[in-house]
Structures are given as C-alpha cells and as structure tokens.
XYZ file of C-alpha atoms in Angstrom:
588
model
C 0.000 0.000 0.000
C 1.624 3.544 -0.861
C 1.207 6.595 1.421
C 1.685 10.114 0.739
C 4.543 11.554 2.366
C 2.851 13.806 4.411
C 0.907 10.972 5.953
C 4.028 9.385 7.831
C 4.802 13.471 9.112
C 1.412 13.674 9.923
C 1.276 10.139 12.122
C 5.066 11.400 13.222
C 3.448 14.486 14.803
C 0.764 12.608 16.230
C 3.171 10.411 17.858
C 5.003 13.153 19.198
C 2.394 15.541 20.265
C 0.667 11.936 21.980
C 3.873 11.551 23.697
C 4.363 15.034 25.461
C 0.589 14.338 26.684
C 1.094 11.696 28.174
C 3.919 12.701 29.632
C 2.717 16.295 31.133
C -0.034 14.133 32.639
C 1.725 11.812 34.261
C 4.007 14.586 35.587
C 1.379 16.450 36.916
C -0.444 13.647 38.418
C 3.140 12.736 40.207
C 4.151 16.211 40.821
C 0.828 17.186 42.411
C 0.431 13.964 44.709
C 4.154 14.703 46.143
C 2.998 18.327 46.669
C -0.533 17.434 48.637
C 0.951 14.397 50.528
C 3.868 17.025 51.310
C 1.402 19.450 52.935
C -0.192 16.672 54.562
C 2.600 15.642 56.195
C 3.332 19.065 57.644
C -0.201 19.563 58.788
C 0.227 15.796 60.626
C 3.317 16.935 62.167
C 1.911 20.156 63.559
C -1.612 18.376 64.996
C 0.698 15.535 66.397
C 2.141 17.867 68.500
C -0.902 19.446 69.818
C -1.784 15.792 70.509
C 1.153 14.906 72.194
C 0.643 17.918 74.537
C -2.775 16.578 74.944
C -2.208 13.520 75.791
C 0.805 14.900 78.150
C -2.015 16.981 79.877
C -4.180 14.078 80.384
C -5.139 13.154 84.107
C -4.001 9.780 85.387
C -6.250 6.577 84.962
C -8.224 8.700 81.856
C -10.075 6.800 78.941
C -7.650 6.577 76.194
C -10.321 5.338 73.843
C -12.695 8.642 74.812
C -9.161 10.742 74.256
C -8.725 9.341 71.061
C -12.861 9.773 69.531
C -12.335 13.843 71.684
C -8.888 14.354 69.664
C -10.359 13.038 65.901
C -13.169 15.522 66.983
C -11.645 18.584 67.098
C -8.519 17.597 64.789
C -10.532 15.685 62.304
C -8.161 12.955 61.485
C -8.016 9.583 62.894
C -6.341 9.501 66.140
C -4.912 5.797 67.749
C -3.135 6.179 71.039
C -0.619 3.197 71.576
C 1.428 2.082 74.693
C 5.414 1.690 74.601
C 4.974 -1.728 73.631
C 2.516 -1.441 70.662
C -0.442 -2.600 72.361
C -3.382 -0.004 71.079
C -5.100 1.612 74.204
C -7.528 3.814 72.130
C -8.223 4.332 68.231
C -11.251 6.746 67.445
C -12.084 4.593 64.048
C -12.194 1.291 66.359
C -15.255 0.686 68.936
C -13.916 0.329 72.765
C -15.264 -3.632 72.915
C -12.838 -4.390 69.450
C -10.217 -2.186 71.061
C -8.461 -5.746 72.715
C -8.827 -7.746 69.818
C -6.607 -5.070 67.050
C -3.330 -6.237 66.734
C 0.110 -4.941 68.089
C 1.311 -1.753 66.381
C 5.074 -1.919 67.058
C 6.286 -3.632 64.291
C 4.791 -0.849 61.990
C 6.397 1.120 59.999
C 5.717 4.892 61.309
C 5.588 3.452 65.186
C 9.669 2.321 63.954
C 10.779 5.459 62.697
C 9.099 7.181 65.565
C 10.903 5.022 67.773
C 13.746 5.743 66.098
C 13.427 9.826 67.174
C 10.843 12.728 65.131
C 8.213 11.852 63.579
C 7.466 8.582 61.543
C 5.342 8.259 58.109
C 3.850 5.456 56.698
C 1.140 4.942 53.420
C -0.998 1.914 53.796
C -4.353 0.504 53.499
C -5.664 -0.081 57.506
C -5.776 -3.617 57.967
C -8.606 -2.210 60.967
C -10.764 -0.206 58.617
C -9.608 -0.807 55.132
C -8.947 2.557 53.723
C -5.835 3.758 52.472
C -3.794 5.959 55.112
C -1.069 8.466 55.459
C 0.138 7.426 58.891
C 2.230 9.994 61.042
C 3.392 8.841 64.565
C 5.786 10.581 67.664
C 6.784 9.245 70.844
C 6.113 10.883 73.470
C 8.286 11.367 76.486
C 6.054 12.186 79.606
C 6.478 8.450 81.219
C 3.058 7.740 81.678
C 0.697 4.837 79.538
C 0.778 6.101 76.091
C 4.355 5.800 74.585
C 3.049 7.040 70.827
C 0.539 9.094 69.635
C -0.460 8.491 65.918
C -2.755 10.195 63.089
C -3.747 8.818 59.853
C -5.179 11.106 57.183
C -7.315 9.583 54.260
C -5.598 9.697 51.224
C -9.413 9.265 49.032
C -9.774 13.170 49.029
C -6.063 13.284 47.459
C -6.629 10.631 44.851
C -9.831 12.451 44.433
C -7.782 15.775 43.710
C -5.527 13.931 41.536
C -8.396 12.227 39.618
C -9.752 16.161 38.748
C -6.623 17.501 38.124
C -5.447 14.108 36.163
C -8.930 14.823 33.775
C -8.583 18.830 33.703
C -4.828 18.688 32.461
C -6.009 15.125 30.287
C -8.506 17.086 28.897
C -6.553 20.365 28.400
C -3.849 18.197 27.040
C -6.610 16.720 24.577
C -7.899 20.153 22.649
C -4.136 21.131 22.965
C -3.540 17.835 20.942
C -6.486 17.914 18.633
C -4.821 21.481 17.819
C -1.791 20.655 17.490
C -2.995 18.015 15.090
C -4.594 20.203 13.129
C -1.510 22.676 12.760
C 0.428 19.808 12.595
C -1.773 18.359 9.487
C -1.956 21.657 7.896
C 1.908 22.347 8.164
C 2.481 18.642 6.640
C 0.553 19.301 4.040
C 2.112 22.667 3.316
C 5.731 21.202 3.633
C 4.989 18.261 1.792
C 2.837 19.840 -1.438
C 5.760 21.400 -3.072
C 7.372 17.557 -2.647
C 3.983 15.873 -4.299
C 4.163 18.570 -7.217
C 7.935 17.759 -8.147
C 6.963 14.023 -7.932
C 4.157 14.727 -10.216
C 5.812 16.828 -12.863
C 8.295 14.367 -12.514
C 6.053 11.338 -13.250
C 4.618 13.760 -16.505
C 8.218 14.570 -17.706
C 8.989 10.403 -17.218
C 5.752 10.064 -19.256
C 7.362 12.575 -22.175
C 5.941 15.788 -21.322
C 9.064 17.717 -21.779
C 7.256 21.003 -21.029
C 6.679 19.838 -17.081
C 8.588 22.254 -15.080
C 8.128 22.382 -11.136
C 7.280 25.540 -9.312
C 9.528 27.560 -7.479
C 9.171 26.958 -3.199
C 9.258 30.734 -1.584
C 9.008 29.162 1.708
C 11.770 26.774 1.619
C 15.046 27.061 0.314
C 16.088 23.235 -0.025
C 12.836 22.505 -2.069
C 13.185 25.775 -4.019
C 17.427 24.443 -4.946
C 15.234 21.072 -5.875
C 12.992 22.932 -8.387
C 15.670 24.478 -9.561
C 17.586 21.921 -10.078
C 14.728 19.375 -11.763
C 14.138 22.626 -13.942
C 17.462 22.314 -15.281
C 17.534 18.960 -15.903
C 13.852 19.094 -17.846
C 15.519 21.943 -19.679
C 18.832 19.935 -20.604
C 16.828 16.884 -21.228
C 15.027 18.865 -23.371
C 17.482 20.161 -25.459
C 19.559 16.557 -25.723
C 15.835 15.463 -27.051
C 15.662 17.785 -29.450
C 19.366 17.643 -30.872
C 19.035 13.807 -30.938
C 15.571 14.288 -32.901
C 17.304 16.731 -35.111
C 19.930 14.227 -35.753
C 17.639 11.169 -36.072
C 15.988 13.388 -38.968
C 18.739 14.619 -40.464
C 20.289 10.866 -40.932
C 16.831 9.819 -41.935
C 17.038 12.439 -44.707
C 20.044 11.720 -45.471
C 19.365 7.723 -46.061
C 16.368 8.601 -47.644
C 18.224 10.368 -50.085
C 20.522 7.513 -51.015
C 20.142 6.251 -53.940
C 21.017 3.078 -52.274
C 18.372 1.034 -50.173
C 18.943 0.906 -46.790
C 17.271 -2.030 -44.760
C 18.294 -2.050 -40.952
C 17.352 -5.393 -38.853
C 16.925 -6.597 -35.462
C 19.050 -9.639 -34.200
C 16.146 -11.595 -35.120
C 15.950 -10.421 -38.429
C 13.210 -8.343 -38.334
C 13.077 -4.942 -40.022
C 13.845 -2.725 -38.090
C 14.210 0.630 -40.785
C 14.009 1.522 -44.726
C 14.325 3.881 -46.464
C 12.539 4.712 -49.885
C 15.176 3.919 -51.998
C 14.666 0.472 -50.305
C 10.615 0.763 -50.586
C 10.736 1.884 -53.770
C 13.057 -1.213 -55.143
C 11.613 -4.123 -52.897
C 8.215 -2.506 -54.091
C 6.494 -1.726 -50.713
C 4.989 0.571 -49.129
C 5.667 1.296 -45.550
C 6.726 -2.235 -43.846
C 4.983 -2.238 -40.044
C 7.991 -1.998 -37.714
C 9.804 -5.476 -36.490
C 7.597 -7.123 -39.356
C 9.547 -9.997 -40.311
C 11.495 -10.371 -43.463
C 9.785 -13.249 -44.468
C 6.393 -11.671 -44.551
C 7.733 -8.682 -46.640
C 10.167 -9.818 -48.739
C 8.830 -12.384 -51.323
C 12.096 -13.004 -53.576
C 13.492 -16.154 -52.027
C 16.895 -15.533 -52.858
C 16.911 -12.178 -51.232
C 14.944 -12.933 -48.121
C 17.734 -15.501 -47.664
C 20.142 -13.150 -47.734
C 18.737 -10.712 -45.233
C 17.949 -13.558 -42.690
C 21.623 -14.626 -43.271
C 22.832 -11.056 -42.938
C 22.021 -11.340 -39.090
C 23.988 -14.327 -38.252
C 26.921 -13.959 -40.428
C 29.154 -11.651 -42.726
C 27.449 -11.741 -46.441
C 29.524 -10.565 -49.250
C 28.811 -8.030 -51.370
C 26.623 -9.852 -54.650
C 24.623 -9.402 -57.585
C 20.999 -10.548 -56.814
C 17.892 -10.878 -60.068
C 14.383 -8.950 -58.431
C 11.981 -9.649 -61.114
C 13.941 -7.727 -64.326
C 15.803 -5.712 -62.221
C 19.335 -6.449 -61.241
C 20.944 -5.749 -57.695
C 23.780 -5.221 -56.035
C 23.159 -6.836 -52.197
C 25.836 -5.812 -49.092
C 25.561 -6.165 -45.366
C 27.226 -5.516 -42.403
C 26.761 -6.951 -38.919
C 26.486 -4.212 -36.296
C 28.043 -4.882 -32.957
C 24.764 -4.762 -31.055
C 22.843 -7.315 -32.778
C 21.306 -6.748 -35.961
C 22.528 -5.490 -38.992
C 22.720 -3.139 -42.177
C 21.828 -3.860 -45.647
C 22.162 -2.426 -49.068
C 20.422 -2.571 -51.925
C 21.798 -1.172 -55.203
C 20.124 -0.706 -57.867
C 22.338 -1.540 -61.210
C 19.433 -2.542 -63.607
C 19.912 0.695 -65.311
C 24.681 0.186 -65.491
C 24.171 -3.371 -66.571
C 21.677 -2.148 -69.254
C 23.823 1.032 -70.112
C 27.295 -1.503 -70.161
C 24.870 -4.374 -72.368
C 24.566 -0.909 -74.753
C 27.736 0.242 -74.517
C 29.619 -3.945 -75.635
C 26.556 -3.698 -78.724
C 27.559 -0.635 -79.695
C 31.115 -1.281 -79.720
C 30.248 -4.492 -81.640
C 27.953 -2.303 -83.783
C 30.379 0.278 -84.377
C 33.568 -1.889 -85.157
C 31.417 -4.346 -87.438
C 29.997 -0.988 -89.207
C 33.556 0.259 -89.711
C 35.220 -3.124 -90.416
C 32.986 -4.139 -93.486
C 33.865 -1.363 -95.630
C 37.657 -1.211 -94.610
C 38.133 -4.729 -95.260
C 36.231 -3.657 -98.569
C 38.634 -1.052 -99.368
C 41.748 -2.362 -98.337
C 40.810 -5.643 -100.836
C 40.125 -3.115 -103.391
C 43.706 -1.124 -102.554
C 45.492 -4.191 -102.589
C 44.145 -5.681 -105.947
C 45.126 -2.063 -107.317
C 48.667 -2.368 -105.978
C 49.549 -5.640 -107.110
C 47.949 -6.179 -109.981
C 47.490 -3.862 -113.319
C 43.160 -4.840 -113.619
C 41.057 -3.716 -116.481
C 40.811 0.014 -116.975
C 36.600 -0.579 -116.293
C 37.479 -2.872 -113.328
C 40.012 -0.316 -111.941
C 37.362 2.489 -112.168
C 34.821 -0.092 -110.744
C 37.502 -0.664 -107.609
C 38.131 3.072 -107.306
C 34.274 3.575 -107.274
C 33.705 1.112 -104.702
C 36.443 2.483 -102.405
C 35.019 6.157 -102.835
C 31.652 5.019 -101.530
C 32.630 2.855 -98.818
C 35.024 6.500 -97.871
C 32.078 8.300 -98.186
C 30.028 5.728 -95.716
C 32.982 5.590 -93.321
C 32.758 9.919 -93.115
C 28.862 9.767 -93.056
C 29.386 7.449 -90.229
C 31.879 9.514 -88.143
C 29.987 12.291 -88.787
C 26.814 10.534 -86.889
C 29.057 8.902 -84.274
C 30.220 12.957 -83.803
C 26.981 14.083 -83.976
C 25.506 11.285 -81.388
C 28.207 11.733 -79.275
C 27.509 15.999 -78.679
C 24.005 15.088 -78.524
C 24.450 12.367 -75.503
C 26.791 14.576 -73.871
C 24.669 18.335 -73.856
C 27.514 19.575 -76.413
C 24.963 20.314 -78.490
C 22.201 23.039 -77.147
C 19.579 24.120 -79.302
C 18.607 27.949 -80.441
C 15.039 28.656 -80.093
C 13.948 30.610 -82.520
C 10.396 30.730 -84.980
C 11.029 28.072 -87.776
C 8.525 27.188 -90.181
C 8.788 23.224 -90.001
C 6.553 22.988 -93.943
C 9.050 25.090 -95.380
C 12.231 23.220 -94.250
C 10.322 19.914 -95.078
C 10.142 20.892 -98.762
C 13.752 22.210 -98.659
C 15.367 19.274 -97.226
C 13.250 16.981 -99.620
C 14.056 18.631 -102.840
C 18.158 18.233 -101.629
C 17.393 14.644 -101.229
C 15.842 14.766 -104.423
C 18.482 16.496 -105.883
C 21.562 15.164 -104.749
C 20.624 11.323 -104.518
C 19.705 8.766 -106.507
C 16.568 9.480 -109.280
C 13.694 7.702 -106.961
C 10.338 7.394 -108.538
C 8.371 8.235 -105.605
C 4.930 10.299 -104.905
C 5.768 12.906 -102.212
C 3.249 15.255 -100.136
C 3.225 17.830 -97.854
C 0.119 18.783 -96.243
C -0.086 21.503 -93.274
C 2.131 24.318 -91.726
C 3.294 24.779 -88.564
C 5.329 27.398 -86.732
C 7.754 25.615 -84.092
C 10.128 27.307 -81.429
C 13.175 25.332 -82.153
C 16.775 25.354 -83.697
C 16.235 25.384 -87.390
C 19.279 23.462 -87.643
C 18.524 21.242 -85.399
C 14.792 20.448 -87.416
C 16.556 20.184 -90.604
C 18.647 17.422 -89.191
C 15.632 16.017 -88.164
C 13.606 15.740 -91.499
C 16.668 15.216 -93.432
C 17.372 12.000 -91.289
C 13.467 10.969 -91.165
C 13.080 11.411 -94.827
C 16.271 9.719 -95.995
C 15.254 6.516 -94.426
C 11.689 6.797 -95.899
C 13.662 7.598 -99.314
C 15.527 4.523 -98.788
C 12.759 1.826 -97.310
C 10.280 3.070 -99.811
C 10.562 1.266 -103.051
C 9.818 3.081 -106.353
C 6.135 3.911 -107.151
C 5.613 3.870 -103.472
C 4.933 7.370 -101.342
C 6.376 9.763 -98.826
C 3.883 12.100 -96.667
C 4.650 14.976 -94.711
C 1.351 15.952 -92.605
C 1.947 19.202 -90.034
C -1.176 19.490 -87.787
C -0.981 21.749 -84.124
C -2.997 21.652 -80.907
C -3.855 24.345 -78.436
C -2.268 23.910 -74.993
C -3.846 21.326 -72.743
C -4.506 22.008 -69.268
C -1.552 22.950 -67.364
C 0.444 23.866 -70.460
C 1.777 27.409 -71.173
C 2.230 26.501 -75.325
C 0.106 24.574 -78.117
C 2.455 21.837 -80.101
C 3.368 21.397 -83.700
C 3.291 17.964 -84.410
C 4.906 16.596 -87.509
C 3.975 13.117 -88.811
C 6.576 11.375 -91.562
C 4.519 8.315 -93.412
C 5.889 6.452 -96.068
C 4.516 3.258 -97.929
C 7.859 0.897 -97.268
C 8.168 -2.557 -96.025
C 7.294 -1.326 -93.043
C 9.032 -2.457 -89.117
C 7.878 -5.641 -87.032
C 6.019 -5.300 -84.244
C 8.731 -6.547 -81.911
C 11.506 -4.457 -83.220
C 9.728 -1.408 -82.674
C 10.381 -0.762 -79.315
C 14.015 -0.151 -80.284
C 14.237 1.443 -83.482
C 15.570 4.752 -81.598
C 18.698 2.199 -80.317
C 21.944 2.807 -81.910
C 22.909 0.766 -84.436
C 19.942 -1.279 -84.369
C 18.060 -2.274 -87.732
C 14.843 -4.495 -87.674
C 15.733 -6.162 -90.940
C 20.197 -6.374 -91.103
C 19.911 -7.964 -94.739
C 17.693 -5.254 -96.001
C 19.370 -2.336 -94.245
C 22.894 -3.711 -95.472
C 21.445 -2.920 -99.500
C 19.865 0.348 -98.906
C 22.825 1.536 -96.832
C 22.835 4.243 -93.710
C 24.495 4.011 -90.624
C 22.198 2.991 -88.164
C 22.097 6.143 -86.413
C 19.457 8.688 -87.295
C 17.031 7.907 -85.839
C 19.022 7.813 -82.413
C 19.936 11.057 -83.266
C 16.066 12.048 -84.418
C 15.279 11.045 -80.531
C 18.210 13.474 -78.929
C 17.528 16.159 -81.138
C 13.660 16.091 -80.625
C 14.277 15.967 -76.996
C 16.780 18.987 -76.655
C 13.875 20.892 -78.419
C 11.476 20.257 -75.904
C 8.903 17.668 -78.004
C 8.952 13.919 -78.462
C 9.192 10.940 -80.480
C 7.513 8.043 -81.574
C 7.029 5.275 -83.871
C 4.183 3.329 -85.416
C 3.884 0.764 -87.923
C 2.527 -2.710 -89.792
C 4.590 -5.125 -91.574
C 4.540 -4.304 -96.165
C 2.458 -1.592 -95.606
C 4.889 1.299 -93.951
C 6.113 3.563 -91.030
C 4.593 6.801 -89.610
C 7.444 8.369 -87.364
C 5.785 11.188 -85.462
C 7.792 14.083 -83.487
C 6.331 17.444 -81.760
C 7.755 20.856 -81.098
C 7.004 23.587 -79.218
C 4.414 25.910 -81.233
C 4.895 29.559 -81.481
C 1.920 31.130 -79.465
C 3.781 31.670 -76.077
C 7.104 33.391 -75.663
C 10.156 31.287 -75.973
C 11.701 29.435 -72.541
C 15.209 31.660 -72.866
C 13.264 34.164 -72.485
C-alpha cells in the first residue's frame, strides 16, 4: 500500500504531540500527589504535637479510647493512642469492645521510625478499617501509659484531587492535541505539497511531457534548490531530445536520399528501418515496424540473404528482383542486428549491355567497308586490272570512304548530342518550309527515286532550325531509302492548343511512307543505336544505323517527343512534336 509523504509526518506528529501528553499528565499527576501528601505531612506533624501535649495533659487513669474519639473531633483525622509496647489503648475509628482484639502496632512502619526519634510516616491501606492511610506517629516522652501518639489522614480526598486535576490537564492536554494536530496536518501538508508537485511533474516529464517544469518553493530554500535543479535537468533533457531528434531526422534524410536502399534489422531479423530507396526497389509501401522479413520480402533468394545477414558476414553480390538487377551488401552491427544495401544496377548493366553492342555495332559498321577497301587497294597495288574494273575498284572504295565519313559524322553528332555539347537555339522556324527544302536536296543530290511525295499543313515551331533540318533530313532519308519506287512519302503538319496545365500549343509533324514497313517486336528499339529491324535489307539500302538515335536526342533537346508506329509491307509513320509559337520562348 503507498502513502503520501505527508501521511508518515502527519502520524510522526501525532506520535510526538501523543507523547508530550502523556507525559505532562503523568508529571502532573506525580508532581501534584508529592505536593498534597507534602502538605499533609506538615499539617500531621503540627496536629501531632498538639496531641502529644494533649495527651501529656491528660489526668491519670483517663479513657484513652474517649481521648482518642475527643482528639479526631476537634482535629478531624483519625487519632490511635498506643502504649510503649505497641499494644493499642484507644483508636477513634475502632469501637472500645474491638479495642483488645486489634493487633500490636510496634512492628509498623511509622511506630519504627518514631521510635527511632521525630516523627514517623507510613502509606498503607488499615488492615482495621480498610482505607488507604497516610500514617504519622511521635513518641512521646512524659512516662506515663501512652508511649506514641499516631494520626492517619485519608488519602481518598487526594486521589480524588488527583483524579480532577489528572482529567482537567487530560482534557486540556486533549484540545491542545487535537490542535496541534490540526496545525500539525496543515503544516504537513504545506511542507509536503511542493514535494507531491515535483513528484508529479516528474512522473509527466517520465511520461514525455518535456514542457513539465516544477514551481519555485518561496518558503523553503532546499525545495526551491530542488525545483531548480529538476528545472534544469527538464531543460537539458530537453534540449539533448531535441538535438538527438534533429539528428535522427537529419540521418533519416540523409538515407532517404541515397540512392542506395537501406534495410536495418533486429538480431532476429526483423526490419527494423528503410528507407525509400529500399521501398521503392523491394516494391512496398511502408513495412509495419519489427515485421519480419519473411512476410515482406517475397524473392526467395533475397529474403535468404537478409535472414543470413544477421547471423553472419554476407559478401557483397549481384541478386535478379523480377527484371531488375541488384547489387546486395551487409554488415553486422556490434549490437545485434545489422545493415543492408540494396543497389540498384538494372539501369549500369543495361547502359554496359549498350555500350559492348555498340562497340560491336560500331567496329562491325567500320570493319565491313575497310576490309572492302583495303581488298580493293590491294588488288590495285599488285595487280594492273582492267581500266573498267580499276574504275569499278576506285568507285567502290570512294563510296565505302564516303560511308565511313557519313558514319563519323553521326558517331560525332551522337556523341555531342548524348553529352549536352549540343544546345539548341530557339527561334520561330517554319517546319513545312524546311520539309520541302530538305526533300528537294534529297531529291536532288541522290539517286533518281520514282516516288509520290506530299506535304500537307504548316506549322510554326520554337526550335533550332538546324537542329529540325537534321531532323527531317534524317526521317526522310530513311523513308527515301525503305520506300521502293512507285511507293509514297507524306509529310502531314497538324498543331494543338495547350492542354490544361500547359503554357504553349504543339506542332506535331507526322513522316509516313509506304515501305516494307518495321515488325512489331523491333519497334520498341528502333531509336537504339545501331539497331536495324531487318540487317539484310538495311545492309542494300545503306545508312548508318544512327538517325534515328539522333532524331530522338535532337527532338528531346527541343522540348517535343518521339515516336514510332507501324505494320509489316504496308509502312512507317514516325511522329515528333515541337514547341508551337503562341507563347514566348523558354530563354526568355
């Protein structure tokens, strides 16, 4: 059972105050009986001599018994006249007939210390009567009958004093008590409160009420240094609780800005943090904290590894997660648990699968006509061929030149483009216009193509007018090329007014030609470099494999997009958009 504290200072006082009660009453009682029985004495004494002189006076052959009853008369006390040797000759409490039968009196104690010289006291019950007695006897010296005179006074009336004064001072001592209680309550409480407050305020700051504070004591000093004190502490603790929150959200920023996953576990391999490079990978949202790994990781091969993690060192690993490839590390922490990372290399291991094609792309495209011409150079060195085969040979070499420089010249191009070398102008360009242009130089300076072309629409585009030319030049040489004679090349320019939450309209330009069209499963990566959906076909009609990678950059450093659609022998429709002219440029 728990008390308050004042209730132990309160039963304390009680105790106390109790104590000094009982005490002053017994004291008085004590003090008061030794004071009456005192004055007693002294008023024995002086009536024992007025006896004594009586008794001195007394004729010969008198009634002692008569003495005795004329003596308690005018004295008032009990008056018992004995003879030298202790027989009682009179006794004013005793009838004369019983006064033969009462026992010797010199073996008591008063008729002793009488005997002895002065005046002898004794405090007994009477064996005679019953009642207790102060006894005071005296020799006397006259010779005659009676050797001692003795008086007893009743000692009811002083226990009857006592008994009032006892009650009085009990009863005094009582409302002083139930007084002092009171006080003594009261002041317990008042000493004590400030002591229940600080426990309180200490019971909400344990409970994480970091604003508790405990008042300031006015009254006294050691609890007012307490409050102090606990108000410093609350304040420290306070400001440790904050810095370690600030630093518990700064690291959780800054692991949630990793572009690593982050998975922290318990000793029993249950998660204990993530962050959302982690979500975002593993595909979750937030986990419920200490939810095992097993009921939140479904890849078998990585749930292994995190339960492993735990219990021993696990090196650093590539892991498959659906299409996506990881890189899994983890480190033991020396507390139980442990740290684990997730990298996410899907997109390296795609970019380094790009990077070996294209350097198998590149040195097959620059191989086949080398080998060409250096066959051609050698056959022209050693031997002396045909002046038609020699032009034939020097033909031959001039083209496959001319394919090598187109081909460093895309490679070039590509590479600026990748790289942000290349940044494009933004200026008004009238996309019909450079359409025609570009197709009347293709026209012009290629080979004689019987082929219907159209251009329908007009646009005006903020965009690099180089940059556009490059495009259409690139979009309609391949249509030139995958188009056989009597087949068609469109141009359609159509614009749309800005959609909601757009600041321009866009000019979009649609390129449709009536080839042999692209498979549906090659389309996805016609904007790849070096890729070609059909290698035997694109080997006769030539090109570098480039353009349209270099369409896509180009498009997209202009602020539109590009995209592809088509259906196997019955042609391609490859559709970009650019800004249109209706808002101010974005340099601006």
């Amino acid at each position: 059972m728990r008390v308050r504290i004042h209730h132990p200072l309160f039963a304390g006082f009680l105790g106390v105050v109790a104590l000094l009660v009982v005490l002053v009453v017994s004291l008085v009682g004590t003090g008061l009986r030794r004071e009456l029985v005192g004055l007693m004495r002294t008023e024995l004494a002086r009536e024992l001599q007025l006896a004594e002189m009586v008794v001195a006076s007394a004729p010969a052959g008198f009634d002692a018994d008569s003495l005795a009853g004329a003596l308690t008369a005018r004295l008032g006390h009990r008056v018992t006249l004995i003879a030298a040797d202790g027989r009682v000759l009179g006794d004013s409490d005793v009838p004369s007939s019983a006064i033969l039968e009462v026992e010797n009196h010199l073996e008591r104690p008063e008729i002793q210390a009488a005997a002895a010289g002065g005046v002898g006291y004794a405090e007994r019950a009477s064996g005679t009567v019953g009642t207790p007695f102060l006894y005071a006897a005296v020799r006397t010296d006259d010779g005659g009958e009676v050797g001692y005179v003795r008086m007893a006074a009743t000692l009811s009336e002083i226990s009857a004093t006592l008994l009032r004064s006892t009650r009085a001072v009990a009863l005094t001592g009582l409302a002083a008590m139930a007084l002092a209680l009171v006080v003594a309550y009261l002041l317990s409480r008042a000493l004590t409160r400030p002591l229940v407050v600080l426990s309180d305020r200490a019971q909400r700051l344990a409970q994480g009420d970091l604003s508790s504070r405990a008042p300031r004591s006015t009254r006294v000093h050691e609890l007012d240094e307490v409050a102090i004190a606990f108000n410093r502490l609350a304040d420290e603790l306070q400001a440790r609780l904050n810095e370690l929150g600030r630093e518990r959200d700064e690291m959780q920023a800054l692991i949630d800005c990793m572009a690593e996953g982050v998975v922290a576990l318990t000793d029993d391999a249950r998660i204990l943090r993530t962050n959302r490079s982690a979500r975002e990978i593993l595909g979750l949202p937030d986990p419920p904290l200490y939810s095992p790994v097993g009921a939140v990781v479904r890849q078998p091969e990585l749930r292994e590894l995190l339960e492993a993690s735990v219990t021993r060192p696990v090196r650093a690993g590539d892991v498959a997660l659906g299409d996506r490839s990881l890189i899994v590390s983890s480190r033991q922490l020396d507390q139980g648990g442990a740290v684990t990372t997730l990298l996410d290399v899907t997109e390296i291991r795609r970019l380094e699968k790009v990077r070996q094609d294209f350097v198998a792309n590149a040195s097959h495209e620059l191989k086949t006509p080398l080998t060409a011409m250096r066959g051609f150079a050698e056959t022209l060195l050693e031997d002396d061929p045909p002046e038609t085969l020699r032009r034939e040979f020097l033909t031959s070499i001039h083209n496959n030149t001319v394919r090598l420089q187109l081909l460093v010249d895309d490679l070039l191009d590509l590479s600026r483009l990748e790289s942000g070398g290349w940044r494009a102008r933004e200026e008004e360009v009238q996309v019909a216009e450079i359409a025609a242009r570009v197709w009347d130089d293709l026209d012009e300076g290629g080979p004689r193509r019987e082929l219907d072309f159209s251009l329908e629409g007009d646009g005006l585009a903020w965009a690099d007018e180089q940059g556009v030319e490059q495009v259409m030049r690139n979009l309609l040489d391949n249509a030139r090329r995958y188009t056989q004679d009597g087949g068609s090349v469109a141009v359609m320019i159509s614009t749309t007014e800005p959609g909601p939450g757009e600041s321009h309209g866009t000019v979009w330009v649609d390129v449709s030609d009536s080839g042999s069209g692209i498979p549906s499963k090659s389309l996805p990566r016609i904007f790849e470099r070096f890729y070609r959906a059909d290698t035997s076909r694109a080997r006769e009609v030539g090109g570098t494999g480039l353009g349209l990678a270099i369409v896509r950059h180009l498009v997209q450093v202009m602020g539109g997009e590009v995209s592809a659609r088509s259906e196997l022998g019955r042609g391609t429709t490859l559709r970009f958009s650019l800004p249109r002219v209706d808002t101010p440029p974005r340099s601006s």
